[in-house]
Amino acid sequence: MSTVILLTLTGLGLAALYFLIASGLSLVFGLAGVLNFAHGLFLSIGAYATWWAAPRWGLAVAVPLGIAAGAATGALVEVVLIRPLYKRPTEQVLVTVGLSLAGVALLQSVWGADPRTYPRPAWASEVTTIGSAQVPDDRFLLIGTAVVVLLALLAFLHKTRYGLIIRAGVENRDMVSALGIDVRRAFTLVFTIGGALAGTAGVLGGMYFGSVSPGQGASLLIFAFIVVVIGGLGSVTGSAVAAVVVGLLQQFVNYYGTAGAGDVSVVVLLALVLLLRPSGLARTAATA
Amino acid sequence: MKRFVPLLVLVALLALPYSTLPVPGLFEGTLNSPGTLQMLAICLVFGGLALGYDLLFGRAGLLSFGHALYIAAGAYGTDILVSHAHWPLWAAVAATVPAVAVLAALLGAVALRTTGIAFAMVTLAFAQVGWIVVNRDPGGLTGGEEGLPLDSAGLPAALVGVANTVNLYWVALAFLLLVVVVVHGIDRAPLGRVLTGLRDDERRVSVLGLSAYRLKLGTFVLAGALAALGGAVHALIVGGASPHLASADLTLSLIVMAVLGGAGTRWGAVVGGVVYAYLDQRLTQIGGGLPGPLGQPLFILGTLFVLAVYFAPGGLTGVLKRRGRLA
């Protein structure tokens, strides 16, 4: 029983990471139509910013700084690189591909390819006993953050004017433009939000894995892509549900099956979803 | 005159191993030194791999993010049969390539149910499984992160040893020529025009009574088989298979090669593949001497690529063509 509790909470912790990455990807794709390979770079930049700042100014400053660094990178990439290419979707993907290659190499040249030990608050290293299971506290940090982010995102999308524009844009971008609303401002906004969420995921991922390396973003990104497709492109709740399913499936199969079987089973799930329900779990890709 | 350029390049490539010319700056050592020949052989293999990928990407318009899977399958399949099962090389290749084609048919049959970005993600996910399997080293077969060195006992004597590097060069050149013949053959055949049609307007092709799905699947399988053969040749040249071949980064670099050279053009992908592989190896050689991020080949290549997307949309061949028209 204790194994099941531990696996569940660890799986949910992983799901929290996937959700933080996938929700940003999903919004960016849903609204702006950009498949963002540089999303992993936003994550790594956020993670490294916090890693760099923590010994200097402490975590209370470093964590917001990491999130802000992710957001700033997202906004900068949108304004400088993506915006000139809005009529050419393939080129947009290509630019983000080039950016992810160059960015990871840049991080590598500054901080080296080896993993660096990541700072974390002291209480996150302790364990809490639930039933008979000893659960590390960093799982709760991840899950708690993801739940807060999910609620905040939903509130933003459903209660604010910009949220309305984003939801409408995901559904029908041309119609929103035709009504005289500048959708491109919303593009910058979703890139910034996506960058901030990726930066958060980078910081939390560093604490969860205990280390940070330049390639970390890219390896998480692939599972985030899978979560986005399973959840339905453009749907935040879809991403949340898919992240939980993927995280739990991966943890349980990896534990009870052979090593690596969990990762493979996630891909099998993806294939099944695509065959049975090609538009993803959310079916309509616009219900945010 | 322009028609003879590929022919002249071919003659130069054929004459190259007999030249003792030193080319300072571009290569270390003379042209026919084993180091230079191996480097050139890798360039030629990547020229072929990039053109094979361009059959999907530039011609049929299929943005596959999982091409590395078939290259790795070819390399590891051949390597495992030679090094673990002690098959002769030709038999290992002859068994691996059709097996990979079957794999491509099975996975392609699923992936091609989707289109566009979803197709890209599904192929990426499938290839990721390959990467995971290779790294987990199931049953000691793949050698995990270390890769699997090719057991030279199973190779013909003419392909073993530093003195025989020139023969590896011939193998690489033969592979490139084969891919060029196949892909250019398709370009000239009605099939080539149908593939372009699929890229530009799939519905139109379907209206004409052709099965878009079957055509795309056939192309996917053919590209997979060419990739497998290229993977086997690559394993032969570098003396083994490494997990890097299965990584998503390899597929990304194939895309970079195709776009850098000029996707969908006759020679673009070949030029892109050769130039990319050359820069990647050469920058690694001299990288230690350069300051900061310039020491990272991928930083330079990634930046070049982003610049090319903005300022040279037709790639290198596009730039040359425009230059030619202006002159």
XYZ file of C-alpha atoms in Angstrom:
615
model
C 0.000 0.000 0.000
C 2.773 2.401 0.909
C 4.337 1.777 -2.507
C 1.085 2.683 -4.229
C 0.790 5.940 -2.249
C 4.378 6.870 -2.985
C 4.053 6.007 -6.677
C 0.813 7.958 -6.950
C 2.268 11.077 -5.369
C 5.480 10.824 -7.388
C 3.448 10.319 -10.553
C 1.339 13.356 -9.690
C 4.521 15.365 -9.064
C 5.759 14.434 -12.522
C 2.307 15.204 -13.905
C 2.577 18.662 -12.327
C 5.793 19.294 -14.262
C 4.260 18.024 -17.491
C 1.217 20.201 -16.956
C 3.258 23.350 -16.371
C 5.140 22.794 -19.639
C 2.228 21.461 -21.668
C -0.322 24.146 -20.759
C 1.968 26.868 -22.115
C 2.756 24.855 -25.255
C -0.885 24.131 -25.737
C -1.983 27.766 -25.447
C 0.781 28.943 -27.767
C -0.127 26.331 -30.321
C -3.864 26.772 -29.920
C -3.789 30.533 -30.345
C -0.736 31.373 -32.427
C -0.441 28.044 -34.268
C 3.250 27.762 -33.384
C 4.718 24.390 -32.462
C 7.320 25.734 -30.093
C 10.479 23.633 -29.904
C 12.178 26.442 -28.000
C 9.834 25.870 -25.061
C 12.417 23.580 -23.484
C 14.876 26.467 -23.715
C 12.511 28.774 -21.764
C 12.469 26.078 -19.111
C 16.239 25.721 -18.977
C 16.776 29.486 -18.824
C 14.348 29.785 -15.912
C 16.049 26.906 -14.138
C 19.553 28.326 -14.630
C 18.510 31.841 -13.613
C 17.300 30.540 -10.257
C 20.334 28.277 -9.878
C 22.601 31.262 -10.528
C 20.784 33.705 -8.245
C 20.030 31.435 -5.288
C 23.514 31.440 -3.653
C 23.698 35.225 -4.121
C 20.312 36.498 -2.981
C 18.498 33.474 -1.567
C 15.591 31.463 -2.926
C 12.940 34.079 -2.123
C 14.459 36.310 -4.811
C 15.849 33.592 -7.061
C 12.589 31.743 -7.724
C 10.633 34.797 -8.948
C 13.694 35.749 -10.962
C 13.728 32.332 -12.684
C 10.040 32.623 -13.517
C 10.565 36.168 -14.803
C 13.537 35.025 -16.893
C 11.376 32.358 -18.535
C 8.620 34.898 -19.201
C 11.051 37.458 -20.601
C 12.609 34.872 -22.905
C 9.174 33.857 -24.143
C 8.170 37.451 -24.852
C 11.485 38.260 -26.511
C 11.367 35.198 -28.761
C 7.837 36.036 -29.857
C 8.519 39.678 -30.618
C 11.911 39.290 -32.275
C 11.812 35.888 -33.977
C 8.274 34.586 -34.352
C 6.351 37.757 -35.187
C 7.973 38.444 -38.576
C 7.005 34.946 -39.700
C 3.286 34.779 -38.918
C 2.312 34.018 -42.493
C 4.812 31.156 -42.728
C 3.996 28.406 -40.183
C 6.702 25.943 -41.272
C 9.406 28.588 -40.946
C 8.166 29.374 -37.447
C 8.681 25.773 -36.392
C 12.103 25.799 -38.031
C 13.154 28.961 -36.219
C 12.181 27.485 -32.870
C 14.125 24.321 -33.786
C 17.235 26.373 -34.587
C 16.758 28.385 -31.437
C 16.517 25.282 -29.265
C 19.736 23.870 -30.773
C 21.654 27.137 -30.440
C 20.229 27.977 -27.010
C 21.137 24.666 -25.433
C 24.653 24.958 -26.898
C 24.897 28.481 -25.471
C 23.901 27.319 -21.985
C 26.384 24.482 -22.328
C 29.203 26.856 -23.222
C 28.464 29.052 -20.200
C 27.783 26.463 -17.504
C 29.107 23.222 -19.000
C 27.271 20.063 -20.008
C 27.426 18.407 -16.592
C 24.426 18.505 -14.230
C 24.697 21.120 -11.453
C 23.319 20.538 -7.973
C 20.121 22.505 -7.565
C 19.189 24.601 -4.517
C 15.926 23.804 -2.746
C 14.218 25.022 0.395
C 15.203 22.950 3.438
C 11.665 21.742 4.106
C 11.376 20.242 0.606
C 14.075 17.718 1.466
C 12.085 16.324 4.408
C 9.545 13.545 4.218
C 5.949 13.377 5.352
C 4.432 10.095 6.482
C 1.102 9.344 4.850
C -0.382 6.040 5.981
C 2.695 3.872 5.896
C 4.413 5.735 3.066
C 7.350 8.113 3.427
C 6.686 10.817 0.832
C 9.361 13.439 0.064
C 7.911 16.910 0.530
C 9.014 18.219 -2.875
C 6.138 16.213 -4.423
C 3.646 18.371 -2.533
C 5.435 21.510 -3.663
C 5.054 20.435 -7.294
C 1.469 19.280 -7.018
C 0.432 22.360 -5.022
C 2.009 24.734 -7.522
C 0.401 22.980 -10.470
C -3.059 23.110 -8.873
C -2.664 26.815 -8.087
C -1.463 27.490 -11.633
C -4.336 25.511 -13.125
C -6.930 27.443 -11.084
C -5.256 30.771 -11.832
C -5.099 30.002 -15.564
C -8.726 28.960 -15.684
C -9.747 32.073 -13.767
C -7.681 34.215 -16.119
C -9.112 32.572 -19.233
C -12.723 32.696 -18.084
C -12.965 35.852 -15.983
C -10.822 38.433 -17.745
C -11.125 40.256 -21.036
C -7.758 39.002 -22.269
C -8.711 35.469 -21.337
C -11.830 35.877 -23.439
C -9.750 37.094 -26.395
C -7.405 34.134 -26.033
C -10.243 31.622 -25.844
C -11.965 33.208 -28.822
C -8.660 33.316 -30.715
C -8.062 29.611 -30.141
C -11.488 28.903 -31.561
C -11.364 31.220 -34.553
C -8.477 33.595 -34.938
C -9.685 35.240 -38.134
C -13.055 36.057 -36.616
C -11.426 37.783 -33.658
C -9.256 39.848 -35.996
C -12.294 40.698 -38.068
C -13.966 42.112 -34.958
C -11.172 44.650 -34.721
C -9.189 43.079 -31.899
C -5.414 42.962 -32.244
C -4.807 39.228 -31.810
C -1.058 39.651 -32.109
C -0.906 41.382 -28.735
C -2.522 38.252 -27.361
C 0.196 36.177 -29.097
C 2.868 38.008 -27.118
C 0.801 37.468 -23.995
C 0.489 33.693 -24.441
C 4.194 33.423 -25.208
C 4.928 35.359 -21.997
C 2.569 33.191 -19.967
C 3.994 30.057 -21.572
C 7.522 31.252 -20.808
C 6.617 32.011 -17.181
C 5.026 28.572 -16.768
C 8.026 26.909 -18.399
C 10.346 28.887 -16.105
C 8.296 27.684 -13.121
C 8.576 24.130 -14.408
C 12.327 24.602 -14.784
C 12.738 25.763 -11.186
C 10.496 23.020 -9.804
C 12.085 20.414 -12.080
C 15.516 21.393 -10.791
C 14.301 20.949 -7.213
C 12.559 17.681 -8.059
C 15.486 16.078 -9.884
C 18.010 17.732 -7.561
C 20.105 18.959 -10.486
C 19.931 21.022 -13.664
C 21.627 20.433 -17.040
C 21.290 22.194 -20.404
C 19.482 19.266 -22.028
C 16.910 18.858 -19.258
C 14.311 21.033 -20.979
C 14.462 19.061 -24.209
C 13.923 15.698 -22.550
C 10.896 16.953 -20.602
C 9.608 18.704 -23.717
C 8.962 15.487 -25.612
C 6.644 14.166 -22.913
C 5.006 17.573 -22.735
C 4.336 17.342 -26.484
C 2.700 13.961 -25.912
C 0.581 15.462 -23.122
C -0.467 18.318 -25.422
C -1.558 15.959 -28.194
C -3.387 13.598 -25.831
C -5.077 16.500 -24.074
C -6.120 18.256 -27.247
C -4.314 21.233 -28.744
C -5.294 24.516 -27.139
C -7.066 23.043 -24.128
C -5.721 23.817 -20.638
C -8.000 21.399 -18.792
C -7.256 18.765 -21.424
C -3.554 19.241 -20.714
C -4.157 18.882 -16.977
C -6.099 15.633 -17.360
C -3.621 14.222 -19.875
C -0.671 15.191 -17.662
C -2.147 13.270 -14.722
C -2.852 10.218 -16.883
C 0.626 10.268 -18.447
C 2.470 10.917 -15.166
C 0.686 8.136 -13.278
C 0.938 5.640 -16.152
C 4.644 6.317 -16.540
C 5.403 5.919 -12.812
C 3.379 2.771 -12.260
C 4.511 0.914 -15.382
C 8.129 1.911 -14.790
C 7.919 0.481 -11.281
C 5.994 -2.715 -11.954
C 7.304 -3.382 -15.462
C 10.891 -3.310 -16.711
C 12.810 -0.035 -16.730
C 11.741 2.160 -19.624
C 8.431 0.335 -20.130
C 6.577 3.295 -18.618
C 7.964 5.672 -21.211
C 7.035 3.247 -23.970
C 3.509 2.763 -22.609
C 2.987 6.541 -22.756
C 3.741 6.470 -26.476
C 1.382 3.509 -26.956
C -1.293 5.549 -25.172
C -0.609 8.425 -27.557
C -1.029 6.133 -30.567
C -4.300 4.764 -29.173
C -5.702 8.213 -28.461
C -4.799 9.404 -31.947
C -6.440 6.393 -33.557
C -9.604 6.470 -31.476
C -9.978 10.199 -30.848
C -7.751 12.171 -33.215
C -8.533 15.589 -31.720
C -7.423 14.555 -28.233
C -9.270 13.989 -24.972
C -10.867 17.441 -24.984
C -12.286 16.676 -28.468
C -13.076 20.300 -29.238
C -9.740 22.054 -29.065
C -11.274 25.325 -27.969
C -12.859 24.820 -24.584
C -9.713 25.969 -22.743
C 27.051 24.439 -68.855
C 25.150 24.307 -65.590
C 24.026 20.754 -66.266
C 27.603 19.564 -66.035
C 28.252 20.911 -62.546
C 27.024 17.738 -60.748
C 29.086 15.659 -63.186
C 32.210 17.729 -62.490
C 31.634 17.380 -58.754
C 31.322 13.622 -59.191
C 34.593 13.457 -61.139
C 36.266 15.516 -58.409
C 34.891 13.169 -55.749
C 36.144 10.149 -57.684
C 39.608 11.659 -58.127
C 39.881 12.958 -54.592
C 41.322 9.864 -52.848
C 44.234 9.907 -55.327
C 45.208 13.463 -54.493
C 47.974 14.260 -52.040
C 47.056 17.940 -52.081
C 47.109 19.564 -48.642
C 44.239 22.019 -48.088
C 45.298 24.065 -45.073
C 42.435 25.537 -43.060
C 39.770 23.268 -44.531
C 41.258 19.911 -43.581
C 43.998 18.651 -41.357
C 46.457 16.697 -43.481
C 46.388 15.938 -47.194
C 43.202 15.094 -49.043
C 43.943 11.371 -49.148
C 44.969 11.075 -45.503
C 42.735 8.643 -43.575
C 41.464 11.395 -41.251
C 40.300 13.603 -44.096
C 38.812 10.692 -46.012
C 36.808 9.564 -43.009
C 35.552 13.082 -42.456
C 34.545 13.343 -46.111
C 32.883 9.936 -45.965
C 30.722 11.112 -43.058
C 29.859 14.252 -45.022
C 28.778 12.132 -47.998
C 26.658 9.844 -45.807
C 24.887 12.852 -44.327
C 24.382 14.240 -47.816
C 22.573 11.000 -48.660
C 20.640 10.900 -45.386
C 19.530 14.510 -45.798
C 18.344 13.877 -49.367
C 16.476 10.772 -48.217
C 14.811 12.856 -45.530
C 14.015 15.557 -48.053
C 11.986 12.973 -49.962
C 9.566 13.203 -47.038
C 10.048 16.805 -45.980
C 10.751 18.816 -49.108
C 8.996 16.688 -51.704
C 5.984 15.062 -50.035
C 5.643 17.800 -47.401
C 5.648 15.333 -44.495
C 7.243 17.023 -41.489
C 8.516 13.872 -39.770
C 10.340 14.404 -36.494
C 11.199 10.736 -36.176
C 13.569 9.997 -39.029
C 16.415 9.278 -36.591
C 14.573 6.124 -35.538
C 15.097 4.469 -38.938
C 18.715 5.584 -39.196
C 19.405 4.207 -35.730
C 17.495 1.004 -36.514
C 19.673 0.492 -39.585
C 22.888 1.167 -37.687
C 22.028 -0.897 -34.612
C 20.381 -3.705 -36.591
C 23.459 -4.174 -38.743
C 25.791 -3.746 -35.799
C 23.940 -6.254 -33.599
C 23.768 -8.885 -36.342
C 27.482 -8.502 -37.093
C 28.831 -8.079 -33.560
C 26.482 -10.297 -31.522
C 25.141 -12.831 -34.024
C 28.376 -12.926 -36.094
C 26.611 -12.625 -39.427
C 28.639 -11.531 -42.441
C 28.230 -7.826 -43.163
C 26.295 -8.144 -46.432
C 23.790 -10.547 -44.866
C 23.325 -8.249 -41.882
C 22.595 -5.271 -44.122
C 20.380 -7.345 -46.408
C 18.315 -8.451 -43.405
C 18.235 -5.112 -41.593
C 17.073 -2.822 -44.387
C 13.889 -4.783 -45.241
C 13.175 -5.236 -41.526
C 13.401 -1.472 -40.980
C 11.169 -0.938 -44.022
C 8.556 -3.165 -42.344
C 8.947 -1.160 -39.124
C 8.464 2.058 -41.084
C 5.360 0.585 -42.717
C 3.832 -0.347 -39.349
C 4.601 2.942 -37.604
C 3.840 5.002 -40.700
C 0.452 3.302 -41.023
C -0.443 4.699 -37.582
C 1.296 8.056 -37.853
C -0.140 8.908 -41.265
C -3.654 8.719 -39.846
C -2.792 12.201 -38.602
C -1.558 15.200 -40.567
C 0.525 18.302 -40.046
C 1.685 19.074 -36.547
C 0.069 15.989 -35.006
C 2.020 13.845 -37.491
C 5.222 15.601 -36.432
C 4.518 14.889 -32.772
C 3.547 11.244 -33.296
C 6.685 10.496 -35.286
C 8.690 12.315 -32.621
C 7.109 10.166 -29.919
C 7.779 6.923 -31.811
C 11.391 7.885 -32.328
C 11.660 8.710 -28.640
C 10.781 5.087 -27.852
C 13.705 4.045 -30.029
C 15.974 6.393 -28.121
C 14.783 5.041 -24.765
C 15.212 1.416 -25.860
C 18.719 2.051 -27.182
C 19.773 3.799 -23.978
C 18.308 1.143 -21.655
C 20.504 -1.488 -23.281
C 17.991 -4.392 -23.324
C 19.790 -7.688 -22.763
C 23.176 -6.041 -23.348
C 22.280 -5.727 -27.052
C 22.811 -2.021 -27.729
C 25.560 -1.127 -25.263
C 23.485 1.655 -23.677
C 24.991 5.127 -23.538
C 28.376 3.822 -24.626
C 27.062 2.632 -27.975
C 27.966 -0.625 -29.645
C 31.352 -0.892 -31.366
C 31.290 -2.837 -34.604
C 33.142 -6.152 -34.281
C 35.706 -6.048 -37.075
C 35.904 -9.879 -37.159
C 32.664 -9.961 -39.144
C 33.754 -7.371 -41.704
C 35.438 -7.999 -45.058
C 39.199 -7.405 -44.771
C 38.998 -4.529 -47.293
C 36.929 -2.464 -44.868
C 39.083 -2.925 -41.772
C 42.013 -0.823 -40.674
C 43.195 2.748 -41.116
C 44.915 1.958 -44.419
C 41.567 0.949 -45.905
C 39.746 4.167 -45.006
C 39.583 4.922 -48.722
C 37.254 1.938 -49.185
C 34.888 3.371 -46.565
C 34.945 6.559 -48.616
C 33.883 4.574 -51.688
C 31.068 2.932 -49.713
C 29.842 6.345 -48.562
C 30.015 7.738 -52.087
C 28.137 4.708 -53.413
C 25.411 5.256 -50.809
C 25.068 8.911 -51.752
C 24.888 8.049 -55.467
C 22.223 5.416 -54.786
C 20.065 7.910 -52.872
C 20.545 10.518 -55.607
C 19.552 8.017 -58.317
C 16.470 6.879 -56.377
C 15.245 10.337 -55.350
C 15.971 12.003 -58.678
C 14.363 9.034 -60.409
C 11.232 9.681 -58.372
C 11.463 13.399 -59.133
C 11.379 12.670 -62.846
C 8.673 9.990 -62.637
C 4.953 10.861 -62.390
C 5.235 9.818 -58.743
C 7.443 12.830 -58.059
C 4.832 15.213 -59.380
C 2.127 13.482 -57.351
C 4.248 13.876 -54.200
C 4.658 17.578 -54.882
C 0.912 17.669 -55.376
C 0.424 16.059 -51.966
C 2.632 18.708 -50.426
C 0.838 21.602 -52.087
C -2.773 20.441 -52.111
C -3.601 17.011 -50.756
C -7.336 17.304 -51.387
C -6.733 17.941 -55.058
C -4.721 14.741 -55.346
C -7.512 12.801 -53.649
C -10.064 14.295 -56.024
C -7.989 13.015 -58.933
C -8.689 9.519 -57.617
C -5.326 8.806 -56.028
C -5.020 7.466 -52.509
C -3.048 10.109 -50.625
C -2.645 7.773 -47.664
C -1.106 4.949 -49.688
C 1.227 7.276 -51.581
C 2.443 8.880 -48.377
C 2.898 5.493 -46.716
C 4.911 4.235 -49.678
C 7.138 7.301 -49.558
C 7.524 6.948 -45.798
C 8.611 3.312 -46.173
C 11.064 4.101 -48.967
C 12.593 6.958 -46.963
C 12.813 4.631 -43.952
C 14.675 1.991 -45.991
C 17.122 4.586 -47.349
C 17.659 5.864 -43.808
C 18.359 2.332 -42.580
C 20.937 1.782 -45.313
C 22.522 5.135 -44.436
C 22.587 4.156 -40.781
C 24.380 0.913 -41.655
C 26.942 2.819 -43.753
C 27.427 5.328 -40.942
C 28.056 2.509 -38.457
C 30.596 1.050 -40.850
C 32.466 4.350 -41.220
C 32.617 5.372 -37.574
C 33.086 1.765 -36.429
C 29.892 1.303 -34.443
C 26.455 2.624 -33.514
C 25.976 5.311 -30.880
C 22.778 6.430 -29.128
C 23.184 9.884 -30.682
C 21.887 8.349 -33.917
C 18.536 7.697 -32.243
C 18.178 11.121 -30.629
C 15.639 13.744 -31.599
C 18.609 16.047 -32.161
C 19.635 13.974 -35.174
C 16.239 14.448 -36.812
C 16.388 18.142 -36.021
C 19.788 18.372 -37.674
C 18.408 16.579 -40.764
C 15.735 19.269 -40.967
C 18.421 21.920 -40.569
C 20.430 20.300 -43.390
C 17.471 20.153 -45.762
C 16.426 23.739 -45.086
C 19.966 25.108 -45.038
C 20.608 23.580 -48.461
C 17.171 24.298 -49.921
C 14.342 21.843 -49.201
C 12.610 20.209 -52.129
C 15.250 21.240 -54.676
C 17.341 18.775 -56.685
C 20.641 19.199 -54.885
C 19.706 21.352 -51.900
C 19.505 18.660 -49.247
C 22.727 16.991 -50.448
C 24.602 20.286 -50.287
C 23.058 21.077 -46.897
C 23.926 17.647 -45.497
C 27.522 17.774 -46.675
C 28.079 21.354 -45.483
C 26.409 20.715 -42.123
C 28.364 17.510 -41.460
C 31.575 19.232 -42.499
C 30.998 22.250 -40.243
C 29.894 20.059 -37.361
C 33.109 18.002 -37.493
C 35.454 20.828 -38.387
C 34.091 23.179 -35.713
C 34.486 20.408 -33.160
C 38.113 19.984 -34.228
C 38.956 23.657 -33.935
C 36.307 24.440 -31.305
C 38.712 24.399 -28.375
C 40.538 27.411 -29.764
C 37.462 29.618 -30.044
C 36.128 31.725 -27.195
C 32.814 31.133 -25.370
C 29.790 29.906 -27.312
C 31.710 29.921 -30.598
C 33.390 26.752 -29.340
C 30.026 24.976 -29.574
C 29.326 23.735 -33.125
C 25.606 23.563 -32.441
C 25.534 27.195 -31.366
C 27.033 28.293 -34.664
C 24.938 25.887 -36.734
C 21.708 26.760 -34.910
C 22.347 30.482 -35.318
C 23.265 30.059 -38.987
C 20.077 28.094 -39.461
C 17.871 30.762 -37.871
C 19.554 33.420 -40.040
C 19.078 31.240 -43.138
C 15.355 30.889 -42.455
C 15.032 34.681 -42.389
C 17.453 35.852 -45.016
C 17.845 32.923 -47.408
C 14.448 31.197 -47.628
C 15.564 28.955 -50.521
C 18.668 27.812 -48.641
C 22.172 27.732 -50.103
C 21.042 26.528 -53.526
C 18.378 29.241 -53.552
C 21.019 31.881 -52.932
C 23.222 30.492 -55.713
C 20.298 30.399 -58.120
C 19.383 34.022 -57.425
C 23.006 35.044 -57.764
C 23.070 33.243 -61.131
C 19.960 35.024 -62.334
C 21.305 38.415 -61.390
C 24.653 37.867 -63.081
